[in-house]
Amino acid sequence: LKKHRPVRAIFNDRNGDLWLGTKGNGIIKIKNFETAQEFDRQNVVHYSVENGLSNNEVFSFEMSRRNNVLWMGTSGPQLNYYSFGDNKIHSLINNTPHPFIEVHSMLETSDTTLWVASLFSLYKVSIHKTGNSIEARNIRRYEFDIKNKQRYNKIYSICRENDSIMWLAMRVNGAIRFN
């Protein structure tokens, strides 16, 4: 595989496929990665803005345990997901004023709740699935008042501690325990 772009995200799905999110070249999916002998057009699929991705800069993946989709965090402005039902990339239907830009991490905590780290904010997205379409019904934005907050304090990772506590890894100011 010679795509000449850094890989920013990696995910191995339950089918044994390996997903690589790149900086500017979309997503490379290698089918049956664990058993493949060669990597060619038979088992390598390239996804980009040409077939549904909202941006070719991909930062993160989050497998839904309930909705049969793989969430994809990009430079935005939309949030994407791959539906294992129809094997296509879709955009979250979002009729709110909140774009999803530079999504470095996501965490699905229920079949109706997806947490999204986008730039300097954390979003709690209430989702509703109908067929292969998923819609954002409500979005709540959280920003953090950090003493001496630096200008580029992005949220890079979300980690769930338990049902009510998450940890947020920040680019500049360490970690935040969010309850």
mmCIF file of C-alpha atoms in Angstrom:
data_model
loop_
_atom_site.group_PDB
_atom_site.id
_atom_site.type_symbol
_atom_site.label_atom_id
_atom_site.label_comp_id
_atom_site.label_asym_id
_atom_site.label_seq_id
_atom_site.Cartn_x
_atom_site.Cartn_y
_atom_site.Cartn_z
ATOM 1 C CA LEU A 1 0.000 0.000 0.000
ATOM 2 C CA LYS A 2 1.648 3.177 -1.140
ATOM 3 C CA LYS A 3 -0.585 6.129 -0.334
ATOM 4 C CA HIS A 4 2.157 8.438 0.994
ATOM 5 C CA ARG A 5 0.005 9.912 3.751
ATOM 6 C CA PRO A 6 0.323 9.551 7.516
ATOM 7 C CA VAL A 7 -2.140 7.157 9.177
ATOM 8 C CA ARG A 8 -3.979 8.873 12.047
ATOM 9 C CA ALA A 9 -6.503 6.213 13.010
ATOM 10 C CA ILE A 10 -6.608 2.438 12.924
ATOM 11 C CA PHE A 11 -9.388 -0.014 13.683
ATOM 12 C CA ASN A 12 -9.855 -3.768 13.325
ATOM 13 C CA ASP A 13 -13.528 -4.736 12.978
ATOM 14 C CA ARG A 14 -15.339 -7.951 13.942
ATOM 15 C CA ASN A 15 -15.104 -9.183 10.323
ATOM 16 C CA GLY A 16 -11.302 -9.114 10.439
ATOM 17 C CA ASP A 17 -11.102 -5.996 8.259
ATOM 18 C CA LEU A 18 -8.497 -3.331 9.029
ATOM 19 C CA TRP A 19 -9.503 0.321 8.650
ATOM 20 C CA LEU A 20 -6.816 3.006 8.222
ATOM 21 C CA GLY A 21 -7.743 6.677 8.527
ATOM 22 C CA THR A 22 -5.243 8.889 6.729
ATOM 23 C CA LYS A 23 -4.236 12.532 6.692
ATOM 24 C CA GLY A 24 -5.717 13.660 3.393
ATOM 25 C CA ASN A 25 -6.246 10.365 1.573
ATOM 26 C CA GLY A 26 -9.479 9.188 3.196
ATOM 27 C CA ILE A 27 -9.859 5.650 4.478
ATOM 28 C CA ILE A 28 -8.191 2.459 3.363
ATOM 29 C CA LYS A 29 -10.014 -0.737 4.299
ATOM 30 C CA ILE A 30 -8.164 -4.034 4.006
ATOM 31 C CA LYS A 31 -10.618 -6.927 3.923
ATOM 32 C CA ASN A 32 -9.753 -10.055 5.906
ATOM 33 C CA PHE A 33 -6.516 -8.447 7.024
ATOM 34 C CA GLU A 34 -5.567 -11.242 9.395
ATOM 35 C CA THR A 35 -5.684 -13.957 6.711
ATOM 36 C CA ALA A 36 -4.821 -11.989 3.570
ATOM 37 C CA GLN A 37 -1.700 -13.103 1.742
ATOM 38 C CA GLU A 38 -1.518 -10.072 -0.571
ATOM 39 C CA PHE A 39 -2.950 -6.570 -0.608
ATOM 40 C CA ASP A 40 -4.461 -5.664 -3.965
ATOM 41 C CA ARG A 41 -7.711 -4.491 -5.564
ATOM 42 C CA GLN A 42 -9.390 -7.733 -4.498
ATOM 43 C CA ASN A 43 -9.177 -6.961 -0.807
ATOM 44 C CA VAL A 44 -8.323 -3.250 -0.512
ATOM 45 C CA VAL A 45 -11.080 -0.621 -0.654
ATOM 46 C CA HIS A 46 -10.444 3.120 -0.717
ATOM 47 C CA TYR A 47 -13.099 5.512 0.666
ATOM 48 C CA SER A 48 -12.907 9.248 0.080
ATOM 49 C CA VAL A 49 -15.098 12.297 -0.486
ATOM 50 C CA GLU A 50 -15.941 10.749 -3.851
ATOM 51 C CA ASN A 51 -17.978 8.001 -2.193
ATOM 52 C CA GLY A 52 -19.529 9.659 0.849
ATOM 53 C CA LEU A 53 -16.784 10.724 3.253
ATOM 54 C CA SER A 54 -17.224 14.378 4.273
ATOM 55 C CA ASN A 55 -13.475 15.027 4.434
ATOM 56 C CA ASN A 56 -10.358 13.056 3.480
ATOM 57 C CA GLU A 57 -8.620 13.881 6.779
ATOM 58 C CA VAL A 58 -9.639 11.071 9.142
ATOM 59 C CA PHE A 59 -8.786 11.207 12.852
ATOM 60 C CA SER A 60 -10.803 8.499 14.596
ATOM 61 C CA PHE A 61 -13.061 5.451 14.509
ATOM 62 C CA GLU A 62 -15.640 4.252 17.042
ATOM 63 C CA MET A 63 -17.488 0.972 16.608
ATOM 64 C CA SER A 64 -21.127 1.097 17.578
ATOM 65 C CA ARG A 65 -22.071 -1.879 19.691
ATOM 66 C CA ARG A 66 -25.755 -1.246 19.116
ATOM 67 C CA ASN A 67 -26.344 0.385 15.739
ATOM 68 C CA ASN A 68 -24.253 -1.826 13.395
ATOM 69 C CA VAL A 69 -22.176 1.127 12.200
ATOM 70 C CA LEU A 70 -18.579 2.336 12.406
ATOM 71 C CA TRP A 71 -18.399 6.032 13.328
ATOM 72 C CA MET A 72 -15.713 8.048 11.507
ATOM 73 C CA GLY A 73 -14.241 11.284 12.823
ATOM 74 C CA THR A 74 -12.886 13.636 10.150
ATOM 75 C CA SER A 75 -12.028 17.302 9.689
ATOM 76 C CA GLY A 76 -15.737 17.737 9.004
ATOM 77 C CA PRO A 77 -17.989 19.519 8.802
ATOM 78 C CA GLN A 78 -20.150 16.385 8.993
ATOM 79 C CA LEU A 79 -19.910 13.259 11.105
ATOM 80 C CA ASN A 80 -19.734 10.068 9.043
ATOM 81 C CA TYR A 81 -20.492 6.421 9.659
ATOM 82 C CA TYR A 82 -20.123 3.228 7.695
ATOM 83 C CA SER A 83 -23.254 1.099 7.741
ATOM 84 C CA PHE A 84 -22.589 -2.631 7.838
ATOM 85 C CA GLY A 85 -26.206 -3.014 6.694
ATOM 86 C CA ASP A 86 -25.665 -1.567 3.214
ATOM 87 C CA ASN A 87 -21.831 -1.359 3.166
ATOM 88 C CA LYS A 88 -21.813 2.384 2.466
ATOM 89 C CA ILE A 89 -20.601 5.575 4.111
ATOM 90 C CA HIS A 90 -23.312 7.953 5.282
ATOM 91 C CA SER A 91 -23.394 11.343 6.989
ATOM 92 C CA LEU A 92 -25.207 11.855 10.253
ATOM 93 C CA ILE A 93 -28.357 13.864 9.530
ATOM 94 C CA ASN A 94 -27.709 17.019 11.508
ATOM 95 C CA ASN A 95 -30.235 19.852 11.357
ATOM 96 C CA THR A 96 -28.572 21.745 14.205
ATOM 97 C CA PRO A 97 -26.109 24.656 13.987
ATOM 98 C CA HIS A 98 -23.307 22.446 15.361
ATOM 99 C CA PRO A 99 -20.743 21.271 12.771
ATOM 100 C CA PHE A 100 -18.339 18.473 13.668
ATOM 101 C CA ILE A 101 -14.839 19.735 12.906
ATOM 102 C CA GLU A 102 -11.615 17.853 13.702
ATOM 103 C CA VAL A 103 -13.283 14.936 15.459
ATOM 104 C CA HIS A 104 -10.404 13.250 17.262
ATOM 105 C CA SER A 105 -12.473 10.942 19.441
ATOM 106 C CA MET A 106 -15.973 9.546 19.901
ATOM 107 C CA LEU A 107 -17.645 7.353 22.487
ATOM 108 C CA GLU A 108 -21.018 5.686 22.092
ATOM 109 C CA THR A 109 -22.509 5.077 25.548
ATOM 110 C CA SER A 110 -25.940 3.793 24.483
ATOM 111 C CA ASP A 111 -27.945 3.151 21.334
ATOM 112 C CA THR A 112 -29.126 6.775 21.489
ATOM 113 C CA THR A 113 -26.078 8.648 22.864
ATOM 114 C CA LEU A 114 -22.820 9.453 21.090
ATOM 115 C CA TRP A 115 -20.168 11.690 22.662
ATOM 116 C CA VAL A 116 -18.060 13.593 20.122
ATOM 117 C CA ALA A 117 -14.799 15.492 20.759
ATOM 118 C CA SER A 118 -14.724 18.247 18.168
ATOM 119 C CA LEU A 119 -12.000 20.883 18.398
ATOM 120 C CA PHE A 120 -12.347 22.542 21.824
ATOM 121 C CA SER A 121 -15.789 21.167 22.681
ATOM 122 C CA LEU A 122 -17.403 17.949 23.788
ATOM 123 C CA TYR A 123 -20.813 17.206 22.299
ATOM 124 C CA LYS A 124 -23.475 14.897 23.656
ATOM 125 C CA VAL A 125 -25.399 13.825 20.580
ATOM 126 C CA SER A 126 -28.795 12.184 20.952
ATOM 127 C CA ILE A 127 -29.214 9.954 17.912
ATOM 128 C CA HIS A 128 -32.119 8.105 16.338
ATOM 129 C CA LYS A 129 -31.691 5.339 13.780
ATOM 130 C CA THR A 130 -34.199 4.475 11.061
ATOM 131 C CA GLY A 131 -32.993 1.836 8.590
ATOM 132 C CA ASN A 132 -29.489 2.870 7.509
ATOM 133 C CA SER A 133 -30.063 6.542 8.378
ATOM 134 C CA ILE A 134 -29.055 8.074 11.681
ATOM 135 C CA GLU A 135 -30.245 11.515 12.753
ATOM 136 C CA ALA A 136 -29.011 13.853 15.486
ATOM 137 C CA ARG A 137 -32.164 14.677 17.437
ATOM 138 C CA ASN A 138 -30.492 16.897 20.016
ATOM 139 C CA ILE A 139 -26.939 18.128 20.555
ATOM 140 C CA ARG A 140 -25.615 19.535 23.816
ATOM 141 C CA ARG A 141 -22.275 21.320 23.771
ATOM 142 C CA TYR A 142 -19.824 21.340 26.671
ATOM 143 C CA GLU A 143 -16.871 23.689 26.927
ATOM 144 C CA PHE A 144 -14.417 23.691 29.778
ATOM 145 C CA ASP A 145 -13.332 26.796 31.674
ATOM 146 C CA ILE A 146 -9.725 25.958 32.350
ATOM 147 C CA LYS A 147 -7.572 28.439 34.212
ATOM 148 C CA ASN A 148 -4.894 29.847 31.888
ATOM 149 C CA LYS A 149 -6.446 27.937 28.983
ATOM 150 C CA GLN A 150 -4.177 27.907 26.005
ATOM 151 C CA ARG A 151 -5.381 28.773 22.540
ATOM 152 C CA TYR A 152 -5.108 25.346 20.918
ATOM 153 C CA ASN A 153 -6.474 23.154 23.705
ATOM 154 C CA LYS A 154 -8.174 20.440 21.657
ATOM 155 C CA ILE A 155 -9.778 17.299 23.024
ATOM 156 C CA TYR A 156 -7.859 14.337 21.619
ATOM 157 C CA SER A 157 -9.331 11.338 23.372
ATOM 158 C CA ILE A 158 -12.333 10.208 25.421
ATOM 159 C CA CYS A 159 -12.117 7.317 27.874
ATOM 160 C CA ARG A 160 -15.065 5.971 29.843
ATOM 161 C CA GLU A 161 -14.393 5.240 33.523
ATOM 162 C CA ASN A 162 -17.925 4.116 34.408
ATOM 163 C CA ASP A 163 -21.572 4.961 33.641
ATOM 164 C CA SER A 164 -21.234 8.561 34.796
ATOM 165 C CA ILE A 165 -17.562 9.512 34.451
ATOM 166 C CA MET A 166 -15.419 10.081 31.343
ATOM 167 C CA TRP A 167 -11.839 11.243 31.023
ATOM 168 C CA LEU A 168 -10.876 13.735 28.306
ATOM 169 C CA ALA A 169 -7.282 13.915 27.098
ATOM 170 C CA MET A 170 -6.418 17.507 26.212
ATOM 171 C CA ARG A 171 -3.736 18.686 23.830
ATOM 172 C CA VAL A 172 -2.297 21.255 26.224
ATOM 173 C CA ASN A 173 -3.887 21.065 29.656
ATOM 174 C CA GLY A 174 -3.563 17.405 30.645
ATOM 175 C CA ALA A 175 -6.761 15.504 31.338
ATOM 176 C CA ILE A 176 -10.235 16.433 32.518
ATOM 177 C CA ARG A 177 -12.444 14.186 34.622
ATOM 178 C CA PHE A 178 -15.983 14.830 33.353
ATOM 179 C CA ASN A 179 -18.984 13.793 35.442
#
